[in-house]
mmCIF file of C-alpha atoms in Angstrom:
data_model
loop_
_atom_site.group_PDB
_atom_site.id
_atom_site.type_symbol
_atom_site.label_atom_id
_atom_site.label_comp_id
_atom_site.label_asym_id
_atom_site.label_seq_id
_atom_site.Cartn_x
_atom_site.Cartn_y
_atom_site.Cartn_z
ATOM 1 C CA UNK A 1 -25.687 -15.856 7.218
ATOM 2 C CA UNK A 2 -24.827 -13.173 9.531
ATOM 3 C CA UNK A 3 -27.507 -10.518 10.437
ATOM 4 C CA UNK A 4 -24.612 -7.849 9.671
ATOM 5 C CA UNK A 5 -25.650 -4.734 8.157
ATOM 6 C CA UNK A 6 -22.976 -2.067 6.614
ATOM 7 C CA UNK A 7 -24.318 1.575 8.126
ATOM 8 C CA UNK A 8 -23.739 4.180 6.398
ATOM 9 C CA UNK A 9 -21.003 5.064 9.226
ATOM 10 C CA UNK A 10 -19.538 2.008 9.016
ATOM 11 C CA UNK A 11 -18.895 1.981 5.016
ATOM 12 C CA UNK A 12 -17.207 5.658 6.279
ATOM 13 C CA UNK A 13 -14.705 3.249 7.960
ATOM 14 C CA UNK A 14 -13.433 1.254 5.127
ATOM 15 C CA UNK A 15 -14.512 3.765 2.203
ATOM 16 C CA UNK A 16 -11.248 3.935 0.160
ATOM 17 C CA UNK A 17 -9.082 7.304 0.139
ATOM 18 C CA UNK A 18 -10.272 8.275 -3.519
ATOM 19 C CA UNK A 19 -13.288 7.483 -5.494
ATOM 20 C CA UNK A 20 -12.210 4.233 -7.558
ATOM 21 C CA UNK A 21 -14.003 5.740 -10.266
ATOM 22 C CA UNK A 22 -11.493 8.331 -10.909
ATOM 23 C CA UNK A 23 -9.000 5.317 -12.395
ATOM 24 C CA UNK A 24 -7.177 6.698 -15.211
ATOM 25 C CA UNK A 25 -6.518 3.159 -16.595
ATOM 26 C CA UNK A 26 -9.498 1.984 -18.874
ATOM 27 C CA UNK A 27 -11.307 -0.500 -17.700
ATOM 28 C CA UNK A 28 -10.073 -3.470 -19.671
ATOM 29 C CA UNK A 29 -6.818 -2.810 -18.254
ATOM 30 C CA UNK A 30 -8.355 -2.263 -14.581
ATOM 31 C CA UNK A 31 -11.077 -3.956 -13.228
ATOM 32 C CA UNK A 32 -12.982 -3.155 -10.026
ATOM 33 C CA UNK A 33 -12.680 -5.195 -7.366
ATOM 34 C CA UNK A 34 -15.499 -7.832 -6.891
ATOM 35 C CA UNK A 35 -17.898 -7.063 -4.726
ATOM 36 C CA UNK A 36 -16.046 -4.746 -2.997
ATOM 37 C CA UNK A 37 -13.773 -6.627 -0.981
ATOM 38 C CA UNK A 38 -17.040 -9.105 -0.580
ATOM 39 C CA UNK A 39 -18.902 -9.723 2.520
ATOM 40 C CA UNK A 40 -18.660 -6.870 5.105
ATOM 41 C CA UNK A 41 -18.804 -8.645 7.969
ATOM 42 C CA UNK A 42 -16.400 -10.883 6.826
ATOM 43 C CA UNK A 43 -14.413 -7.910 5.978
ATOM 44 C CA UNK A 44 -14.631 -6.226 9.209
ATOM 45 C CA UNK A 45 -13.517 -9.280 11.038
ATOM 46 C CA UNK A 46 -10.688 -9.118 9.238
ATOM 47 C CA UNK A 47 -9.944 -5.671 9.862
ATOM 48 C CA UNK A 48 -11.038 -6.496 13.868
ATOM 49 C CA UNK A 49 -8.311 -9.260 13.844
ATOM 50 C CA UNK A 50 -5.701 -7.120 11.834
ATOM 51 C CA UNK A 51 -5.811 -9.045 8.871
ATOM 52 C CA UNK A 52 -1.979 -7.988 7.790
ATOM 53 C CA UNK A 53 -2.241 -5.413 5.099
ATOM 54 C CA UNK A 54 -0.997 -5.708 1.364
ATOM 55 C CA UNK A 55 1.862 -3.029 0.286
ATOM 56 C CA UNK A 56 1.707 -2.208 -3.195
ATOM 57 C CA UNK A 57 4.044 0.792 -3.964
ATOM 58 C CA UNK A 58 5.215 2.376 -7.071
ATOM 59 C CA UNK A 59 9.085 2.511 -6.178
ATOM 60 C CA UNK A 60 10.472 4.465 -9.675
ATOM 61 C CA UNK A 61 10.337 4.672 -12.935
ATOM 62 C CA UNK A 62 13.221 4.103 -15.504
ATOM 63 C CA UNK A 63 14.516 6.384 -17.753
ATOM 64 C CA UNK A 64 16.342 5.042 -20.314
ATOM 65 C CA UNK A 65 17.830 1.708 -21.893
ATOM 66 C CA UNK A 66 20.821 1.514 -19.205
ATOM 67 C CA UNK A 67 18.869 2.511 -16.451
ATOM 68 C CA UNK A 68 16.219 -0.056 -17.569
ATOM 69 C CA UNK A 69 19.425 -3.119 -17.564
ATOM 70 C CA UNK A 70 20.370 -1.853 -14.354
ATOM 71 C CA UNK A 71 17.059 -2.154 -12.733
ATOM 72 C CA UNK A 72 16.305 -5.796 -14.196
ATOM 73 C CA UNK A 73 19.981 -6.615 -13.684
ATOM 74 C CA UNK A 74 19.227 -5.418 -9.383
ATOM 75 C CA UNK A 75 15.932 -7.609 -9.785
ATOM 76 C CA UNK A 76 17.218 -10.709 -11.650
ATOM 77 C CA UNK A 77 20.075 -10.281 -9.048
ATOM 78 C CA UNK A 78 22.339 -10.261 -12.475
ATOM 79 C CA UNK A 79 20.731 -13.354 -14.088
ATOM 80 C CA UNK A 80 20.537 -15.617 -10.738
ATOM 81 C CA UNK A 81 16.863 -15.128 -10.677
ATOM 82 C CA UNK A 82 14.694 -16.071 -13.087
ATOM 83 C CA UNK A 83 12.177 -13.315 -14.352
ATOM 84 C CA UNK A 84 8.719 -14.462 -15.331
ATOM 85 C CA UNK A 85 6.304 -12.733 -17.690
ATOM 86 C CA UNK A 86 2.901 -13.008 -19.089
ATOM 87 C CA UNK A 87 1.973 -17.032 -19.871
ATOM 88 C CA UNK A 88 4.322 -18.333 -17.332
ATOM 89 C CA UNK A 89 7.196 -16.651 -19.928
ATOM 90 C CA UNK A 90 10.835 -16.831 -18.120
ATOM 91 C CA UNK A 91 13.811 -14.968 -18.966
ATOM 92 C CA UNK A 92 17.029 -16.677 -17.008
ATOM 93 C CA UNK A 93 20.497 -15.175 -17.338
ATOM 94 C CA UNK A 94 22.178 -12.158 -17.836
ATOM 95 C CA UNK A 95 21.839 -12.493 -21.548
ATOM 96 C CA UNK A 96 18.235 -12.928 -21.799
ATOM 97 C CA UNK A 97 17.679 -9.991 -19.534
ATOM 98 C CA UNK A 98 19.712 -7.693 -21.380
ATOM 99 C CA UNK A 99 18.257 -8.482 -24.186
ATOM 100 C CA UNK A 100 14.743 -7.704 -22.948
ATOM 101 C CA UNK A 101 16.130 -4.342 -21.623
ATOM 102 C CA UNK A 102 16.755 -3.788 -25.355
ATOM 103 C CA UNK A 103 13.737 -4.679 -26.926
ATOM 104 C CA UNK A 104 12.105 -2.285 -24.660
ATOM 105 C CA UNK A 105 14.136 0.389 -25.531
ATOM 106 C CA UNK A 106 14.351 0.204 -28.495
ATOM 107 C CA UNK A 107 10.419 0.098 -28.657
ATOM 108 C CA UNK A 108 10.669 3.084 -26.307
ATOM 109 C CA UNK A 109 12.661 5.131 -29.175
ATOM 110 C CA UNK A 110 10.136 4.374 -31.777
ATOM 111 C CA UNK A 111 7.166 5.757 -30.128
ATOM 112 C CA UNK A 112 5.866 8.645 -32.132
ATOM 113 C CA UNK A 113 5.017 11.528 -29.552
ATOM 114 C CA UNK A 114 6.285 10.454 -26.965
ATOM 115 C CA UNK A 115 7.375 13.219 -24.305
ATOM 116 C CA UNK A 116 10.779 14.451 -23.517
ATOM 117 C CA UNK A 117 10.475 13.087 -19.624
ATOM 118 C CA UNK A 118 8.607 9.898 -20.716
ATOM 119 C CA UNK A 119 9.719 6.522 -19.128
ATOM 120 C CA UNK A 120 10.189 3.277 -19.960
ATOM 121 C CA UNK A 121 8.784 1.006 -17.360
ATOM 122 C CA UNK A 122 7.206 1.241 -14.150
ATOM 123 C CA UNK A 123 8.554 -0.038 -11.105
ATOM 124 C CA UNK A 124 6.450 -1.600 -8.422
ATOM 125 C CA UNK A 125 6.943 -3.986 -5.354
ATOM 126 C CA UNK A 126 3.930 -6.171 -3.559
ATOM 127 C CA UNK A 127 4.797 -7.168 -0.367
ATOM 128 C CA UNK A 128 3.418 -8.791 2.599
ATOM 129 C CA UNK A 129 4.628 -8.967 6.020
ATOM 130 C CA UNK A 130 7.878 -10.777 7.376
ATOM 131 C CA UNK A 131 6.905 -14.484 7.713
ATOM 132 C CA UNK A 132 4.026 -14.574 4.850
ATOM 133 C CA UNK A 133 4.088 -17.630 2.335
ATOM 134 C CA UNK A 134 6.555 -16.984 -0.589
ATOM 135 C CA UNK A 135 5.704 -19.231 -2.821
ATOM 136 C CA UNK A 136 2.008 -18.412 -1.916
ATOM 137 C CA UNK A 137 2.959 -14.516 -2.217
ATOM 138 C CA UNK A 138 4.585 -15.310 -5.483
ATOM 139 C CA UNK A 139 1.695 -17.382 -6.779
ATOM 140 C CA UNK A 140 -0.815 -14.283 -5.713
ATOM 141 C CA UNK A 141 1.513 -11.703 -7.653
ATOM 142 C CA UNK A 142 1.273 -13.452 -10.869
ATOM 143 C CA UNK A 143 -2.366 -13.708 -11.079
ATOM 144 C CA UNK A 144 -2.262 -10.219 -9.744
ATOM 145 C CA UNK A 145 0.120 -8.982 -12.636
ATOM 146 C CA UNK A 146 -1.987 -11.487 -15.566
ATOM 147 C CA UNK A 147 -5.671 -9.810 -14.489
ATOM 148 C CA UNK A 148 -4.109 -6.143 -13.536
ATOM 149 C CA UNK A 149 -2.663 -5.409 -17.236
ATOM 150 C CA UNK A 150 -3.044 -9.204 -18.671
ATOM 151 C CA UNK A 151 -1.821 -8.472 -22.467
ATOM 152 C CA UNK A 152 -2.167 -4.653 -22.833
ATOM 153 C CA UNK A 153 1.567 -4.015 -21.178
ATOM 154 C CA UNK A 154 4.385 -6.224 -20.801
ATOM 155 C CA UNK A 155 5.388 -7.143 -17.528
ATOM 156 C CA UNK A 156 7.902 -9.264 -15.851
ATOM 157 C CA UNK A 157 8.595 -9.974 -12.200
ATOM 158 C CA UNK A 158 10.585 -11.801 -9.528
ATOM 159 C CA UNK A 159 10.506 -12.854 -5.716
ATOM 160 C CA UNK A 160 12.627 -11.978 -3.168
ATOM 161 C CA UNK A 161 12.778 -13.786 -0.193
ATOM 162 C CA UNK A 162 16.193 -12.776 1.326
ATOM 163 C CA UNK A 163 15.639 -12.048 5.600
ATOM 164 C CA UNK A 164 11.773 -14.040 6.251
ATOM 165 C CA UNK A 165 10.398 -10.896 4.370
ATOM 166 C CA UNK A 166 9.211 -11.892 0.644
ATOM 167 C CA UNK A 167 8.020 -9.495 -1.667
ATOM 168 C CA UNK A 168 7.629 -9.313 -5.529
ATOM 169 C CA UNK A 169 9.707 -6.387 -7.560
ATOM 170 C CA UNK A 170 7.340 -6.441 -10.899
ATOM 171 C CA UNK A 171 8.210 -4.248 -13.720
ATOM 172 C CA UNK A 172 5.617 -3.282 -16.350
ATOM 173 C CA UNK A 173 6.493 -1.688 -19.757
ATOM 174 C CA UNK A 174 4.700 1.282 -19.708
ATOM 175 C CA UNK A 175 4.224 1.818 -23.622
ATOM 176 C CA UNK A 176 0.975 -0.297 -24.254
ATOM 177 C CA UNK A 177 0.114 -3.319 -27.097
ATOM 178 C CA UNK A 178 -2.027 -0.548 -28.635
ATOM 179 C CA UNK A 179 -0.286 2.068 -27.506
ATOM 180 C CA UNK A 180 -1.794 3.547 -24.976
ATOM 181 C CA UNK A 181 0.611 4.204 -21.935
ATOM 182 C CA UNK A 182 0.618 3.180 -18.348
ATOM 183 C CA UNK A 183 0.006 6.602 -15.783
ATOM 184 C CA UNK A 184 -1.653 5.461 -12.774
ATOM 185 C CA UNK A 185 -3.534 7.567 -10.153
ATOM 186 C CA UNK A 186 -4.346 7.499 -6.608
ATOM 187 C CA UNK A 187 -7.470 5.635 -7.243
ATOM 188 C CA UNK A 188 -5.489 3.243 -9.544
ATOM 189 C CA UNK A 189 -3.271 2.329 -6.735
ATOM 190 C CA UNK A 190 -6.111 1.628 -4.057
ATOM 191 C CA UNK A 191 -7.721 -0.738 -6.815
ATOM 192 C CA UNK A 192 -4.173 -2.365 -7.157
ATOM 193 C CA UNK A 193 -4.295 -3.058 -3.216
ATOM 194 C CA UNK A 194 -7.755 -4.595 -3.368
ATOM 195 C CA UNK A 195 -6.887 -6.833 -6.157
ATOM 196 C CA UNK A 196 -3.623 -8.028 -4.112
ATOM 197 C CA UNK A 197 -5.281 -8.715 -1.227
ATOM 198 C CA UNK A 198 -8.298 -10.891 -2.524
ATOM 199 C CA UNK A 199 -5.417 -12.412 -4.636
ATOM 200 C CA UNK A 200 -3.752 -13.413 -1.434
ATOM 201 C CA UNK A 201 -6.874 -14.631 -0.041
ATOM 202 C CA UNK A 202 -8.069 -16.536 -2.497
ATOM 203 C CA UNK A 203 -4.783 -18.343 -1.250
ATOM 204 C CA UNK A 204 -5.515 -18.728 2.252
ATOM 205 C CA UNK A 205 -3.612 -15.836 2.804
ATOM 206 C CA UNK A 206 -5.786 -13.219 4.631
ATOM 207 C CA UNK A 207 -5.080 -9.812 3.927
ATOM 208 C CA UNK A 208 -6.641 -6.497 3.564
ATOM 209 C CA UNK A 209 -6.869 -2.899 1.775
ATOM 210 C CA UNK A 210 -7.814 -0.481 3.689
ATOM 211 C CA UNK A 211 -7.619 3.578 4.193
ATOM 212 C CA UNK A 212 -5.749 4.700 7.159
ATOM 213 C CA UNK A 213 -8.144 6.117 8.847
ATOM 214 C CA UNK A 214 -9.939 2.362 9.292
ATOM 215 C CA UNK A 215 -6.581 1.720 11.491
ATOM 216 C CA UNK A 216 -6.926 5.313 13.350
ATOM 217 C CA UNK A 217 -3.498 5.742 11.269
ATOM 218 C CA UNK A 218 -3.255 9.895 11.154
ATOM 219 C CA UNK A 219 -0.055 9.864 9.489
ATOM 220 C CA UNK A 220 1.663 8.702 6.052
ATOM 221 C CA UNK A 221 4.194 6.011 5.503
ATOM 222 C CA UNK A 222 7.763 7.384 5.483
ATOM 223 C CA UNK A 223 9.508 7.688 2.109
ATOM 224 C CA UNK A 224 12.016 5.037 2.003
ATOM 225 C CA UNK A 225 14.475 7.787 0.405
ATOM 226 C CA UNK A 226 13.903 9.912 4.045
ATOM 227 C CA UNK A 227 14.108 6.606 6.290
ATOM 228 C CA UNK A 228 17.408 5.931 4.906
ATOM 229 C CA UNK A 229 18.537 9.573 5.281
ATOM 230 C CA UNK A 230 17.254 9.154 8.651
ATOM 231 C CA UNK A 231 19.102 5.877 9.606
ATOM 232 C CA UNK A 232 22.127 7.040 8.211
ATOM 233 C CA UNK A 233 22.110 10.189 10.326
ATOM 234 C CA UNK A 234 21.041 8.040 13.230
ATOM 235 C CA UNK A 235 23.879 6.041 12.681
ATOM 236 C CA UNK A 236 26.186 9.509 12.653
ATOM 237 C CA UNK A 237 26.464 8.899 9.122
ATOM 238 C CA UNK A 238 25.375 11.791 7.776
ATOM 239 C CA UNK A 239 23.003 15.091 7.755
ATOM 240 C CA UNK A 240 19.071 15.174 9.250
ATOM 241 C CA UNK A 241 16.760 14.953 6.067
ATOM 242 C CA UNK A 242 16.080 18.646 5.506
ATOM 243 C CA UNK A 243 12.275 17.770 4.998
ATOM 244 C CA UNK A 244 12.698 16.421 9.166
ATOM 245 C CA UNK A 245 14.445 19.521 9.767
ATOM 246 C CA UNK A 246 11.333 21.287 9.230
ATOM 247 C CA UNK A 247 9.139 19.177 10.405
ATOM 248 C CA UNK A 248 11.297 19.196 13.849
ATOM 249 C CA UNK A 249 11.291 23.058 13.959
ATOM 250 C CA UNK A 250 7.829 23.414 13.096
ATOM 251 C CA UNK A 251 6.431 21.033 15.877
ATOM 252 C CA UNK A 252 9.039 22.141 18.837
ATOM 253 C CA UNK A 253 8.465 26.082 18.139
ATOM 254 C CA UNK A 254 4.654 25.932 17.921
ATOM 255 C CA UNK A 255 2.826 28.865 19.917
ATOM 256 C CA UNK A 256 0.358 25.925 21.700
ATOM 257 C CA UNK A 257 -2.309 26.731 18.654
ATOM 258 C CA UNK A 258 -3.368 23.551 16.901
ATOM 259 C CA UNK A 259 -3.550 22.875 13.036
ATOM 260 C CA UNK A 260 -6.872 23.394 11.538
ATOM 261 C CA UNK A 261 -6.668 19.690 10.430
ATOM 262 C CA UNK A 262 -6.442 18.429 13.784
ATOM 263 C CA UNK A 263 -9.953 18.783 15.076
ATOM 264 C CA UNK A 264 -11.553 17.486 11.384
ATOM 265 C CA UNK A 265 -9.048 14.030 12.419
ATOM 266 C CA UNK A 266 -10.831 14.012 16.285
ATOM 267 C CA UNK A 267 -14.653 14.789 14.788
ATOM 268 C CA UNK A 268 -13.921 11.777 12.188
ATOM 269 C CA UNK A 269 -12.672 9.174 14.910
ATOM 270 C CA UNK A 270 -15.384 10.240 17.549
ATOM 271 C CA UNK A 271 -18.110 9.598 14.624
ATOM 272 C CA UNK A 272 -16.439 6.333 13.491
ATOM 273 C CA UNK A 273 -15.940 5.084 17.197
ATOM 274 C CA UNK A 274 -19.589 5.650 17.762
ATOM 275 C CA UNK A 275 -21.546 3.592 14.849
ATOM 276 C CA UNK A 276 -19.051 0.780 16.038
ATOM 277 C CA UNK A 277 -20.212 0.507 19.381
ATOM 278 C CA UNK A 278 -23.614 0.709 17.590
ATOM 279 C CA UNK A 279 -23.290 -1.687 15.594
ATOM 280 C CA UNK A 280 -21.662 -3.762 18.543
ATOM 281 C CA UNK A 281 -24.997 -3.445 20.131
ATOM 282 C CA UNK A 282 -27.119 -4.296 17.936
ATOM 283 C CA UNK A 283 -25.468 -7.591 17.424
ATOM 284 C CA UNK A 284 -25.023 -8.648 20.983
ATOM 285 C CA UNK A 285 -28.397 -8.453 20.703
ATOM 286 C CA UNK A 286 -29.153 -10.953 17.845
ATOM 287 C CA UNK A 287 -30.145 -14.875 18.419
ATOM 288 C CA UNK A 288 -27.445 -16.238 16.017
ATOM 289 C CA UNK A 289 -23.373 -17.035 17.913
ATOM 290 C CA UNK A 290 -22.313 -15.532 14.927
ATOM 291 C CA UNK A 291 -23.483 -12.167 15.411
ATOM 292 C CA UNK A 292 -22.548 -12.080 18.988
ATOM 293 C CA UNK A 293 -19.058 -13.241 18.212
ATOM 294 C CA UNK A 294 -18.641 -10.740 15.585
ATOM 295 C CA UNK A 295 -20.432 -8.479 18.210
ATOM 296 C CA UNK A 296 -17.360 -9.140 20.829
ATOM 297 C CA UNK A 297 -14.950 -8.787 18.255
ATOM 298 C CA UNK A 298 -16.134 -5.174 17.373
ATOM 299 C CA UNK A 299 -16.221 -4.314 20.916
ATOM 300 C CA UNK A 300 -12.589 -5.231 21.847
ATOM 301 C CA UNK A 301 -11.582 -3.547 18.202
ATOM 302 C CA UNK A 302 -12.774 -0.337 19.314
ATOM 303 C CA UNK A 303 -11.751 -0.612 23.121
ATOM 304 C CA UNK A 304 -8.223 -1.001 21.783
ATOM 305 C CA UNK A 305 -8.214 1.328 18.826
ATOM 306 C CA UNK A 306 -5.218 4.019 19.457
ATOM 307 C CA UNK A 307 -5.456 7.768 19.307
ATOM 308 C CA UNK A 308 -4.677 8.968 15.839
ATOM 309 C CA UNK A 309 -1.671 10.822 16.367
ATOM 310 C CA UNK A 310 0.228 13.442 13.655
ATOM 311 C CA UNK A 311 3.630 13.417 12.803
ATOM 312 C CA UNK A 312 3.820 17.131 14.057
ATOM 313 C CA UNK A 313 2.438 15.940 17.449
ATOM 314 C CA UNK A 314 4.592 12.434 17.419
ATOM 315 C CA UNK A 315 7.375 14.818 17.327
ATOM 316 C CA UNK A 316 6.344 17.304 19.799
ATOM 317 C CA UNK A 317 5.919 14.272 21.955
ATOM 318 C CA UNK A 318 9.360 12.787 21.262
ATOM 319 C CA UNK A 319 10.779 16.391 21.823
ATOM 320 C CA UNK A 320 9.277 16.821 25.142
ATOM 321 C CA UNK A 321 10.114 13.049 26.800
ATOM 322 C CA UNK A 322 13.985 14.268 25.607
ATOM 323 C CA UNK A 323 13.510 17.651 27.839
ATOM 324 C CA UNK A 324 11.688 16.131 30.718
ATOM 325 C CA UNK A 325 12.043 12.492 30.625
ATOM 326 C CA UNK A 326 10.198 11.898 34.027
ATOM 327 C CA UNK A 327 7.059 12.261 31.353
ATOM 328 C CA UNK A 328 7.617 8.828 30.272
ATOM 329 C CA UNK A 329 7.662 7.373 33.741
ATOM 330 C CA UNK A 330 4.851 9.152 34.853
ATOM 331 C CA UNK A 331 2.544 7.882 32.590
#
């Protein structure tokens, strides 16, 4: 047993984004994580080693019967891949998929209140980084998928393992058994990611869950709809996303003032970096290896911890190597 103990600083560092009490999905449907992502020094090594982290995304929703084929059709890749359900259930071949498109929309058109904007299904892909397991990923997502929504909502889902990067598309009906419907939240998705990542580990895979702000990551993940505006134009394929536009403007015409936001990001980090080496410290100081390895490893995560860094300053960055690119060499 280590002689670890979780600060109240140091539970700052991997306390999720959102309260995973605020869950909108009941219980039954959701269940906490164990333990929290179990033993905190054992989950601070990972995050010292840079365990890889888990990607669980909400990608769409679809709207109707033929947008539902379509989507199953692009997942199946038209009936070559089997799709598996609850129970180890498989659907294989363009006629068995279409005909679960059906079902479900035809269950869709019989629910009694439902909204005018309601969907059918929810779209969502768990993915790993290039070179992870597949058949280990795959094996993770279904017991993911069976204790996530078990037999409240139908799901099915398939692996794709084109290019050394596997991930799972998984589709879940969003119209309940009892009829209840499927709207997650923020703090829905964070529980999601836990509940990947111990699936994955309980695999051998290691993998973690955590907030940004535990990588000293200031900024969010680009929409995949703007990155492939943005490669396109790159490629002289067409326009700058207007939402880049703005951003570009914004950070090259500043007055040399700083967002408010800027100096809560610093305070955070300075606090964060300091109960670290604290807790560095204190264990170089203990009798057992253990601690002193874990010690060492907390040192060398904080001595190479980056500067959190905003989009608006990444750009202002980028904008001033491209006036004055001596910068870059100077540095």
């Amino acid at each position: 047993m280590t002689d670890f103990r979780s600060s109240r600083g140091f539970e700052e560092v991997l306390r999720p984004p959102v309260d995973i009490r605020r869950a909108r999905i009941t219980p039954a449907v959701l269940r906490p994580a164990r333990g929290g992502g179990g033993d905190p020094s054992a989950r601070f090594a990972r995050v010292a080693r840079r365990a890889p982290e888990v990607m669980v995304k909400i990608t769409g929703r679809t709207r109707d019967g033929a947008h539902l084929k379509a989507h199953l059709n692009y997942v199946s890749r038209n009936g070559a891949l089997a799709l598996e359900g609850p129970d180890g259930e498989r659907l294989e071949g363009r006629g068995q998929v279409r005909d679960l498109a059906r079902d479900w929309a035809e269950e869709f058109a019989l629910e009694p209140g439902r909204r005018r904007d309601a969907s059918i299904s929810l779209s969502i892909v768990l993915s790993m980084p290039a070179g992870t397991d597949a058949v280990r990923l795959q094996d993770a997502a279904r017991a993911f998928a069976a204790e996530t929504f078990g037999e409240r909502f139908r799901y099915v889902f398939a692996l794709h393992d084109e290019g050394r990067h596997p991930h799972v598309h998984l589709t879940v009906r969003r119209l309940g058994q009892d009829g209840e419907r499927l709207n997650p939240r923020k703090a829905d998705l964070q529980a999601w990611r836990e509940g990947f990542a111990r699936a994955l580990r309980d695999r051998a895979i290691e993998a973690e869950a955590t907030p940004r702000r535990t990588r000293c990551v200031a900024r969010k993940a680009e929409r995949l709809p703007v990155r492939k505006m943005r490669e396109r134009f790159a490629a002289g394929q067409g326009p700058l996303p207007a939402v880049l536009a703005v951003a570009y403007r914004a950070a090259l015409t500043t007055d040399g003032g700083e967002a408010p936001w800027l100096e809560a990001i610093r305070t955070r980090e300075v606090g964060i970096r300091r109960v670290l080496v604290a807790e560095a410290l204190r264990l170089s100081r203990s009798e057992r290896p253990g601690d002193r390895a874990l010690a060492a490893l907390v040192e060398r995560f904080v001595r190479e911890r980056p500067a959190a860094i905003t989009r608006d300053q990444a750009l202002r960055q980028r904008g001033e190597t491209q006036r004055d690119p001596g910068r870059t060499r100077e540095r």
